[in-house]
Amino acid sequence: MQNSPLTAKVRKDFPILKREIHGHPLAYLDNAATTQKPKCVIDALVNFYEKHNSNISRGVYTLAEEATEIYEDGRETVAKFIGAADSGKIIFSRGTTESINLIAAAWIQPKLKAGDRIIVTEMEHHSNLVPWQLAAQTSGAELLYWPINLESEKSGIGSLDLQKFEEMLKDATKIKQGIRLLAVTAVSNVLGTVNPIAEIVKIAHSHGVPVLVDAAQAAARMPIDVARWDCDFLAFSGHKIYGPTGIGVLYVKNERLEEMQPFQGGGGMIRQVNRQTSTWADAPQKFEAGTPPVAEVYGLTAAVEYLSDIGMQEIQQHEIELTNHALKRFAEFNDLELYGPQDINSRSGVLSFNLRNVHPHDVAQVLDESGIGVRAGHHCTQVLHKRLGIVASVRMSFGLYNNTSEIDLLISELDRCRQLFIE
Amino acid sequence: MQNSPLTAKVRKDFPILKREIHGHPLAYLDNAATTQKPKCVIDALVNFYEKHNSNISRGVYTLAEEATEIYEDGRETVAKFIGAADSGKIIFSRGTTESINLIAAAWIQPKLKAGDRIIVTEMEHHSNLVPWQLAAQTSGAELLYWPINLESEKSGIGSLDLQKFEEMLKDATKIKQGIRLLAVTAVSNVLGTVNPIAEIVKIAHSHGVPVLVDAAQAAARMPIDVARWDCDFLAFSGHKIYGPTGIGVLYVKNERLEEMQPFQGGGGMIRQVNRQTSTWADAPQKFEAGTPPVAEVYGLTAAVEYLSDIGMQEIQQHEIELTNHALKRFAEFNDLELYGPQDINSRSGVLSFNLRNVHPHDVAQVLDESGIGVRAGHHCTQVLHKRLGIVASVRMSFGLYNNTSEIDLLISELDRCRQLFIE
Amino acid sequence: MTKPSIYRDLLLEHARHPKNCGRLESPDLRATAFNPLCGDELELTLAVSEDIIQDCKTKVRGCSICQASASMMSDLILTKTLQEAEKISKVFTESLTKENEVISESLDSLRPLIALKKHRSRIKCMKLAWDALEDCARQNQT
Amino acid sequence: MTKPSIYRDLLLEHARHPKNCGRLESPDLRATAFNPLCGDELELTLAVSEDIIQDCKTKVRGCSICQASASMMSDLILTKTLQEAEKISKVFTESLTKENEVISESLDSLRPLIALKKHRSRIKCMKLAWDALEDCARQNQT
Ligand SMILES: Cc1ncc(COP(=O)(O)O)c(C=O)c1O
Ligand SMILES: Cc1ncc(COP(=O)(O)O)c(C=O)c1O
């Protein structure tokens, strides 16, 4: 097996890589769906439950103090990881989806009026579309789509054209249409496109439009710096950055934090509860009703520390190398249609494609027979797939532990698909 | 140490019980806040992440198939645990609080009109009060409080009088007031009161009022049978029944399921997504947006199987024995005020009290110095505490692994409190 | 290739050369089915007279398993009554969810499909054609 | 009792016999503070002339640590200016959150409190009186 220096170092940290699938070593290439967990993350969970498990905040005994410290230290570690000035802006949720729904319910819904618009892009995940649809519908607002480039324009296929965005904003100003938000992904979970968030935010802000960044894919693939990006909201999931399921993060800028209504009601988010009305705790607790996922925060903290130790720059570099290799191999075949930028500078290691005349399900199933895990379907982007004129695609997406031999294996196994399904 | 047969058997299953606190063995008596985890639950989490970790539903490769099976099998195990006829009625949430907020947002909010009433009891946890306050406020509805008995009426202190409830319902009928829901806890997390849910539901239904049962405390303490109880909704948390954090359950009766709007928007809960509108998946997926907490479901499944193997009847019996012992010991002191029923038949092993002239914080802190974990505060029941005329209390609450010696230790350490704070 | 594959001969034969493809011009019954997980779609058109399925066509936009299932179904239900066809569909569905290893004789020709039942994610693919069939049967009742 | 306790003599002394208890009849400044985690409350009343705290009383409904902190605070701020008092409060708060082990001389009498800083859940108890003090200082500025 050909390993990059990073891969050689990290593969032994992931217990699941020892697994065999139908007699073959696992080649896990579905990291955009969820990532595998290093031993330190699993150990953190065990350690929490075997040593410190307790509910937080309202307990004065030792375990409760420890659990509270674990939880609040986790907030600080996450804040540092994404360049947030203080941990008070970090809200823990159950995942990207809940983080975005939180903003839809607690921030935009109360201020949305009939005729207002929320801008989304055509490449958004359902989790960054449907919450806005739901919010828009209750108030007579609408979604406005920032289209992706399909022709090979200067920004490349599957990219967003900044000029188009400026025009949309200017047109809205002309007809005095209220644009309440831009919701945009930092990295597409299908095309692999890396969007220039800092520039996008600058344009949006110059027209008074706040920006929510879906960093579900980006957080595991590149350094994130909310201070530099200057976005208003940013959301990601623990399970996609080598941490546990059941935990997500929402970063909110101070000004926006003050505008937010409560999200869910319950224990921990209140100040005083009277019979008919209540008052609220300060942020971030105000937005964290109920017993929080303390163990999951501990696991997430371990994941963030693991990634920081390796260095997000190095991780990004590794992914670029894998992606370069994949792009080169894909170019060898003319029955492989790759969606998204060809240019390595505007994409990351998420590659969706179709093998001509073979259904993505069948491709994924045949690959599984050789131990390869890839995803087939619309990857929660029906709007994008419709735009691309397809129903489904096969997606290969890289993680820390992948290497070029796994890519080569996939490419060679596609031959089996051809043999089975195309006479 | 004096152990009941059950305790002797189970203590070794809980790794955390090996911990020492300030040189003393841990006496964990805060099980109403969260329970400790048996090894099989911790092992399930490890096993998931080391062997099967993957995202569910949309993957055709082996790991994804396994994860999906784990997730859906979990739904069936939980359905059986609470006597639900089929797993289609089980929605996974992040906890009791989210389960209740889900009903508040997806079911009651859309149908609530100005002047409507939601009945709650004075003993409800904030998580079963604040969501209804928030829903009521947006539509001009109000909460109606079913008061608890304070005098030693026939149902005993801290109990709910069924006649009072009938009268409330009749009064509402007289003035044509719409009662949309009764939200009631099965077991009080402060008083320990066990409410007669089956009888309550019968009365409510005879007046056309649906019932939501907060089973956060009950689920770990007694057999639950939604078919017999006939409740419309039932909610509980994984972490309070010896399972992981980050997972909760919501049971919904079929008729209600059909009335429910979507909760959060995102991946997994859709059928078709168009640019402005979408259609929804069938229940329960319709209410589970985003990547679900698969590992946590696996852990919860292990917990439920662990409890079922022991038997909820036996667990209940064990708790009755401990509670009896505690009631007897408490009666020895006239500076100990216990809140809630004295009658063992209408209470469970959650005992809140105050030591005269010593603040609950100080009691809990002193007990910690001997390794005892109890909670001090309002336990997320400010309305109840106000009704009791107190600000805070100390709460001792039992789990599987507790024994009478731990109760005796607590009682004897209260002496240290007296010496420190009362001259 | 020597690797064992879930794609066995009979299945592939049906997938590559599906029977009764297309749509009837003026069907007596028509139903579509949709798989939200992947976006696959299927249209079933039936010609029915005196309760007997005289003709049957499926238009499939789906994977090989979906295609093969539709093809096998059409083979099996032709000349059967709608009630019989619905009954077969129910038994087939049960055989996919039950642990039971005994396969009813009426489903003999569906064995290559039933063999895949442990692939839970593919059950919906197999079921698409049958969902449409049951929809047609329902329409006929009302 | 031989067990080591966080409740040391000085702390207990203040808790049992708190200084400057109660409320001033007609205070120049008044503030209340509230701990949502346990419902504890504290009322601070100050008599201030020429910016100097001439008199100070606290009415506490809280635990021994809250009580002791209020008592120690009142001892410390009497005869100081509001600005000085506010400064002390800020330094005290910092000493509770920082890892720093060096305790500023001005906080000498607060050592028994600062020693408890690792008990994070009790910091809010200690801070209640000081929150009210900072509130008074803010009122004075505007
Ligand atoms: C009776 C009751 N209801 C609701 C809750 C809320 O549960 P959770 O915090 O797990 O959402 C609790 C526990 O905190 C409880 O005891
Ligand atoms: C770009 C993007 N946004 C949002 C999500 C939703 O994340 P989650 O399912 O963890 O809530 C995903 C992944 O599923 C994603 O790739």
Short mmCIF file of C-alpha atoms in Angstrom, two decimals, chain B residues 22 24 359 361-363 365-366 368-370 376-378 382 391-392 413 416 419-423, chain D residues 1 3-7 12 16-17 34-40 61-65 119 122 125:
data_model
loop_
_atom_site.label_atom_id
_atom_site.label_comp_id
_atom_site.label_asym_id
_atom_site.label_seq_id
_atom_site.Cartn_x
_atom_site.Cartn_y
_atom_site.Cartn_z
CA HIS B 22 -12.02 12.29 48.83
CA HIS B 24 -14.29 7.41 50.30
CA HIS B 359 -28.87 25.53 53.31
CA HIS B 361 -25.97 23.68 49.10
CA ASP B 362 -24.12 23.28 52.35
CA VAL B 363 -25.69 19.92 53.05
CA GLN B 365 -21.21 20.00 49.94
CA VAL B 366 -20.64 18.39 53.31
CA ASP B 368 -19.63 15.22 49.12
CA GLU B 369 -16.76 15.26 51.57
CA SER B 370 -17.80 11.72 52.51
CA ALA B 376 -29.21 20.64 45.97
CA GLY B 377 -31.35 23.30 44.36
CA HIS B 378 -34.77 23.62 42.84
CA GLN B 382 -39.42 26.40 40.58
CA VAL B 391 -36.40 27.98 47.53
CA ALA B 392 -34.37 24.83 47.35
CA GLU B 413 -23.27 12.57 57.86
CA ARG B 416 -21.70 16.76 60.58
CA GLN B 419 -22.26 20.46 63.97
CA LEU B 420 -20.78 22.73 61.32
CA PHE B 421 -23.68 25.06 60.76
CA ILE B 422 -25.82 24.90 63.88
CA GLU B 423 -24.02 25.58 67.08
CA MET D 1 -14.69 16.05 63.42
CA LYS D 3 -12.47 15.16 58.22
CA PRO D 4 -10.93 17.94 56.20
CA SER D 5 -13.68 20.23 55.10
CA ILE D 6 -13.98 23.12 52.75
CA TYR D 7 -15.73 24.80 55.63
CA LEU D 12 -17.79 29.40 59.11
CA ARG D 16 -22.57 31.91 61.36
CA HIS D 17 -22.11 35.51 62.42
CA PHE D 34 -30.06 36.13 41.85
CA ASN D 35 -28.66 32.66 41.30
CA PRO D 36 -30.89 30.87 38.79
CA LEU D 37 -29.30 27.51 39.55
CA CYS D 38 -30.62 27.40 43.12
CA GLY D 39 -32.92 30.37 43.48
CA ASP D 40 -30.72 32.16 46.03
CA ARG D 61 -31.15 34.21 51.30
CA GLY D 62 -28.46 31.76 50.45
CA CYS D 63 -25.93 29.18 51.51
CA SER D 64 -23.07 29.63 53.97
CA ILE D 65 -20.62 30.50 51.23
CA HIS D 119 -15.49 24.16 43.25
CA ARG D 122 -19.86 27.45 44.23
CA CYS D 125 -22.53 31.55 45.36
#
